[in-house]
Structures are given as structure tokens and as C-alpha cells.
PDB file of C-alpha atoms in Angstrom:
ATOM      1  CA  GLN A 482     317.298 163.033 256.591  1.00  0.00           C
ATOM      2  CA  VAL A 483     314.978 160.090 256.202  1.00  0.00           C
ATOM      3  CA  HIS A 484     314.676 158.192 252.947  1.00  0.00           C
ATOM      4  CA  LEU A 485     312.304 155.474 251.810  1.00  0.00           C
ATOM      5  CA  VAL A 486     313.748 153.576 248.874  1.00  0.00           C
ATOM      6  CA  GLU A 487     311.482 151.295 246.846  1.00  0.00           C
ATOM      7  CA  SER A 488     312.407 148.529 244.448  1.00  0.00           C
ATOM      8  CA  GLY A 489     310.783 145.673 242.585  1.00  0.00           C
ATOM      9  CA  GLY A 490     308.446 147.342 240.121  1.00  0.00           C
ATOM     10  CA  GLY A 491     308.337 146.456 236.464  1.00  0.00           C
ATOM     11  CA  LEU A 492     306.337 145.051 233.575  1.00  0.00           C
ATOM     12  CA  VAL A 493     304.461 141.778 233.984  1.00  0.00           C
ATOM     13  CA  GLN A 494     301.720 139.932 232.145  1.00  0.00           C
ATOM     14  CA  ALA A 495     298.276 139.523 233.654  1.00  0.00           C
ATOM     15  CA  GLY A 496     298.264 136.659 236.114  1.00  0.00           C
ATOM     16  CA  GLY A 497     301.904 137.198 236.998  1.00  0.00           C
ATOM     17  CA  SER A 498     303.554 138.232 240.238  1.00  0.00           C
ATOM     18  CA  LEU A 499     305.818 140.977 241.512  1.00  0.00           C
ATOM     19  CA  ARG A 500     307.334 141.728 244.908  1.00  0.00           C
ATOM     20  CA  LEU A 501     307.885 145.307 246.001  1.00  0.00           C
ATOM     21  CA  SER A 502     310.368 146.227 248.709  1.00  0.00           C
ATOM     22  CA  CYS A 503     310.866 149.443 250.646  1.00  0.00           C
ATOM     23  CA  ALA A 504     313.613 150.231 253.124  1.00  0.00           C
ATOM     24  CA  ALA A 505     313.741 153.232 255.428  1.00  0.00           C
ATOM     25  CA  SER A 506     317.073 154.808 256.246  1.00  0.00           C
ATOM     26  CA  GLY A 507     318.346 157.785 258.221  1.00  0.00           C
ATOM     27  CA  VAL A 508     317.890 158.894 261.803  1.00  0.00           C
ATOM     28  CA  ILE A 509     314.803 156.971 262.935  1.00  0.00           C
ATOM     29  CA  PHE A 510     313.675 156.401 266.524  1.00  0.00           C
ATOM     30  CA  SER A 511     310.631 154.259 265.796  1.00  0.00           C
ATOM     31  CA  ILE A 512     308.250 153.351 262.994  1.00  0.00           C
ATOM     32  CA  ASN A 513     304.524 152.992 263.472  1.00  0.00           C
ATOM     33  CA  ALA A 514     302.473 151.938 260.451  1.00  0.00           C
ATOM     34  CA  MET A 515     304.016 151.178 257.080  1.00  0.00           C
ATOM     35  CA  GLY A 516     302.096 150.753 253.880  1.00  0.00           C
ATOM     36  CA  TRP A 517     301.759 150.869 250.144  1.00  0.00           C
ATOM     37  CA  TYR A 518     299.667 153.283 248.121  1.00  0.00           C
ATOM     38  CA  ARG A 519     299.186 153.492 244.382  1.00  0.00           C
ATOM     39  CA  GLN A 520     298.182 156.109 241.866  1.00  0.00           C
ATOM     40  CA  ALA A 521     296.993 155.331 238.371  1.00  0.00           C
ATOM     41  CA  PRO A 522     296.904 158.002 235.651  1.00  0.00           C
ATOM     42  CA  GLY A 523     294.003 160.380 236.180  1.00  0.00           C
ATOM     43  CA  LYS A 524     293.102 158.853 239.540  1.00  0.00           C
ATOM     44  CA  GLN A 525     293.698 159.760 243.156  1.00  0.00           C
ATOM     45  CA  ARG A 526     296.300 158.016 245.249  1.00  0.00           C
ATOM     46  CA  GLU A 527     294.720 155.129 247.135  1.00  0.00           C
ATOM     47  CA  LEU A 528     295.716 152.825 249.967  1.00  0.00           C
ATOM     48  CA  VAL A 529     296.651 149.337 248.810  1.00  0.00           C
ATOM     49  CA  ALA A 530     297.762 147.745 252.070  1.00  0.00           C
ATOM     50  CA  ALA A 531     299.129 148.732 255.467  1.00  0.00           C
ATOM     51  CA  VAL A 532     300.710 146.969 258.426  1.00  0.00           C
ATOM     52  CA  THR A 533     301.151 148.236 261.975  1.00  0.00           C
ATOM     53  CA  SER A 534     304.237 147.772 264.102  1.00  0.00           C
ATOM     54  CA  GLY A 535     302.398 144.935 265.822  1.00  0.00           C
ATOM     55  CA  GLY A 536     301.672 143.157 262.565  1.00  0.00           C
ATOM     56  CA  SER A 537     298.004 143.986 262.029  1.00  0.00           C
ATOM     57  CA  THR A 538     297.196 144.361 258.349  1.00  0.00           C
ATOM     58  CA  ASN A 539     294.632 146.221 256.266  1.00  0.00           C
ATOM     59  CA  TYR A 540     293.940 145.768 252.549  1.00  0.00           C
ATOM     60  CA  ALA A 541     291.938 147.506 249.869  1.00  0.00           C
ATOM     61  CA  ASP A 542     289.009 145.325 248.803  1.00  0.00           C
ATOM     62  CA  SER A 543     290.359 145.181 245.254  1.00  0.00           C
ATOM     63  CA  VAL A 544     293.559 143.384 246.313  1.00  0.00           C
ATOM     64  CA  LYS A 545     292.334 141.120 249.114  1.00  0.00           C
ATOM     65  CA  GLY A 546     293.361 137.544 248.490  1.00  0.00           C
ATOM     66  CA  ARG A 547     295.931 138.547 245.867  1.00  0.00           C
ATOM     67  CA  PHE A 548     298.367 140.858 247.678  1.00  0.00           C
ATOM     68  CA  THR A 549     300.222 140.257 250.941  1.00  0.00           C
ATOM     69  CA  ILE A 550     301.976 142.927 252.963  1.00  0.00           C
ATOM     70  CA  SER A 551     304.738 142.137 255.434  1.00  0.00           C
ATOM     71  CA  ARG A 552     307.447 143.979 257.313  1.00  0.00           C
ATOM     72  CA  ASP A 553     310.809 143.382 258.910  1.00  0.00           C
ATOM     73  CA  ASN A 554     311.174 145.765 261.845  1.00  0.00           C
ATOM     74  CA  ALA A 555     314.871 145.047 262.276  1.00  0.00           C
ATOM     75  CA  LYS A 556     315.521 146.044 258.672  1.00  0.00           C
ATOM     76  CA  LYS A 557     313.028 148.939 258.774  1.00  0.00           C
ATOM     77  CA  SER A 558     311.496 147.447 255.660  1.00  0.00           C
ATOM     78  CA  VAL A 559     308.085 146.684 254.235  1.00  0.00           C
ATOM     79  CA  TYR A 560     307.217 144.353 251.390  1.00  0.00           C
ATOM     80  CA  LEU A 561     304.266 143.806 249.080  1.00  0.00           C
ATOM     81  CA  GLN A 562     303.848 140.435 247.401  1.00  0.00           C
ATOM     82  CA  MET A 563     301.497 140.874 244.468  1.00  0.00           C
ATOM     83  CA  ASN A 564     300.027 137.761 242.843  1.00  0.00           C
ATOM     84  CA  SER A 565     297.407 137.269 240.136  1.00  0.00           C
ATOM     85  CA  LEU A 566     298.103 140.751 238.840  1.00  0.00           C
ATOM     86  CA  GLU A 567     295.491 142.410 236.675  1.00  0.00           C
ATOM     87  CA  PRO A 568     295.776 145.289 234.187  1.00  0.00           C
ATOM     88  CA  GLU A 569     293.777 147.368 236.684  1.00  0.00           C
ATOM     89  CA  ASP A 570     296.715 147.099 239.088  1.00  0.00           C
ATOM     90  CA  THR A 571     298.836 149.234 236.759  1.00  0.00           C
ATOM     91  CA  ALA A 572     299.972 152.307 238.704  1.00  0.00           C
ATOM     92  CA  VAL A 573     302.870 153.974 240.428  1.00  0.00           C
ATOM     93  CA  TYR A 574     303.243 152.340 243.840  1.00  0.00           C
ATOM     94  CA  TYR A 575     304.427 154.451 246.759  1.00  0.00           C
ATOM     95  CA  CYS A 576     305.829 153.282 250.068  1.00  0.00           C
ATOM     96  CA  ASN A 577     304.648 155.135 253.181  1.00  0.00           C
ATOM     97  CA  ALA A 578     305.911 155.067 256.748  1.00  0.00           C
ATOM     98  CA  GLU A 579     304.768 156.878 259.880  1.00  0.00           C
ATOM     99  CA  LEU A 580     307.875 157.412 261.944  1.00  0.00           C
ATOM    100  CA  LYS A 581     309.415 159.559 264.619  1.00  0.00           C
ATOM    101  CA  ARG A 582     312.993 160.698 264.545  1.00  0.00           C
ATOM    102  CA  SER A 583     313.436 161.061 268.285  1.00  0.00           C
ATOM    103  CA  ARG A 584     311.727 160.034 271.516  1.00  0.00           C
ATOM    104  CA  PHE A 585     310.173 163.491 271.839  1.00  0.00           C
ATOM    105  CA  SER A 586     309.024 164.106 268.267  1.00  0.00           C
ATOM    106  CA  ASP A 587     305.641 163.350 266.733  1.00  0.00           C
ATOM    107  CA  TYR A 588     304.981 160.674 264.161  1.00  0.00           C
ATOM    108  CA  VAL A 589     305.299 162.071 260.646  1.00  0.00           C
ATOM    109  CA  ALA A 590     304.418 160.408 257.352  1.00  0.00           C
ATOM    110  CA  TYR A 591     307.221 159.890 254.850  1.00  0.00           C
ATOM    111  CA  TRP A 592     306.927 158.767 251.241  1.00  0.00           C
ATOM    112  CA  GLY A 593     309.123 156.939 248.791  1.00  0.00           C
ATOM    113  CA  GLN A 594     309.738 158.175 245.265  1.00  0.00           C
ATOM    114  CA  GLY A 595     307.417 155.605 243.711  1.00  0.00           C
ATOM    115  CA  THR A 596     307.950 152.566 241.519  1.00  0.00           C
ATOM    116  CA  GLN A 597     306.035 151.804 238.331  1.00  0.00           C
ATOM    117  CA  VAL A 598     304.048 148.599 238.051  1.00  0.00           C
ATOM    118  CA  THR A 599     302.623 147.829 234.626  1.00  0.00           C
ATOM    119  CA  VAL A 600     300.428 144.792 233.989  1.00  0.00           C
ATOM    120  CA  SER A 601     299.787 143.910 230.366  1.00  0.00           C
ATOM    121  CA  SER A 602     296.690 142.040 229.223  1.00  0.00           C
TER     122      SER A 602
END
């Protein structure tokens, strides 16, 4: 079994900061890209930020300059530092990892259970 466990969500006022963490556990051979997605009520899940195993990053236009994604390969973890939060950032945030469980398996996407981020105005 593979699990992605998120932490760090909560309630914050506009302009505040939060840091999300996600750790992968279980039988894992290697991890390719890791990222964060979010889903607001009535909206589709969208990519917030992603980082490759080599450290290349990609951000949604709406969070550029405010959010920073990072990862610790040794800890099989990914982080999202969120600054200057806005009410529009309110959503459930999901951790995602593309990983393979053995040398001979394909990369498969796994998801965390989600963590709520609420930004009050």
C-alpha cells in the first residue's frame, strides 16, 4: 500500500500564510513528479503547483509569486508554502505523486485525502 498524508491546512485571514506538507509512505521504488491540486466547491480540481524529481517547478498563474513548492526526496515529501493568501484560495488541497512501486512497474498517480484551506476576508 502507498499512502500520501497531508497536513497543514486550516483557517487563516486574507494576507496570511500557511504551509502544507505531504509525505508518501509504503513500498515505493521511485517518485517522479509531485504536486498540489485544489478543488473549490462547485469547481473542477485544478493544478496549483508541481515539481519534478529534478527540481523543475510549474505554477498556476493565479498563485505565481505567492506560493512556493518544494520537495525533499529523502523524506519522500512535498511542501507548499502559501503566502499572501486570498479568499479565492479557499479549497480542499490535494497532494499528488507519480510513483512506481518497483523497477519494472509503470508510474502511477496517487492522491492524498485532501486538507481544507479556508481564507477569510
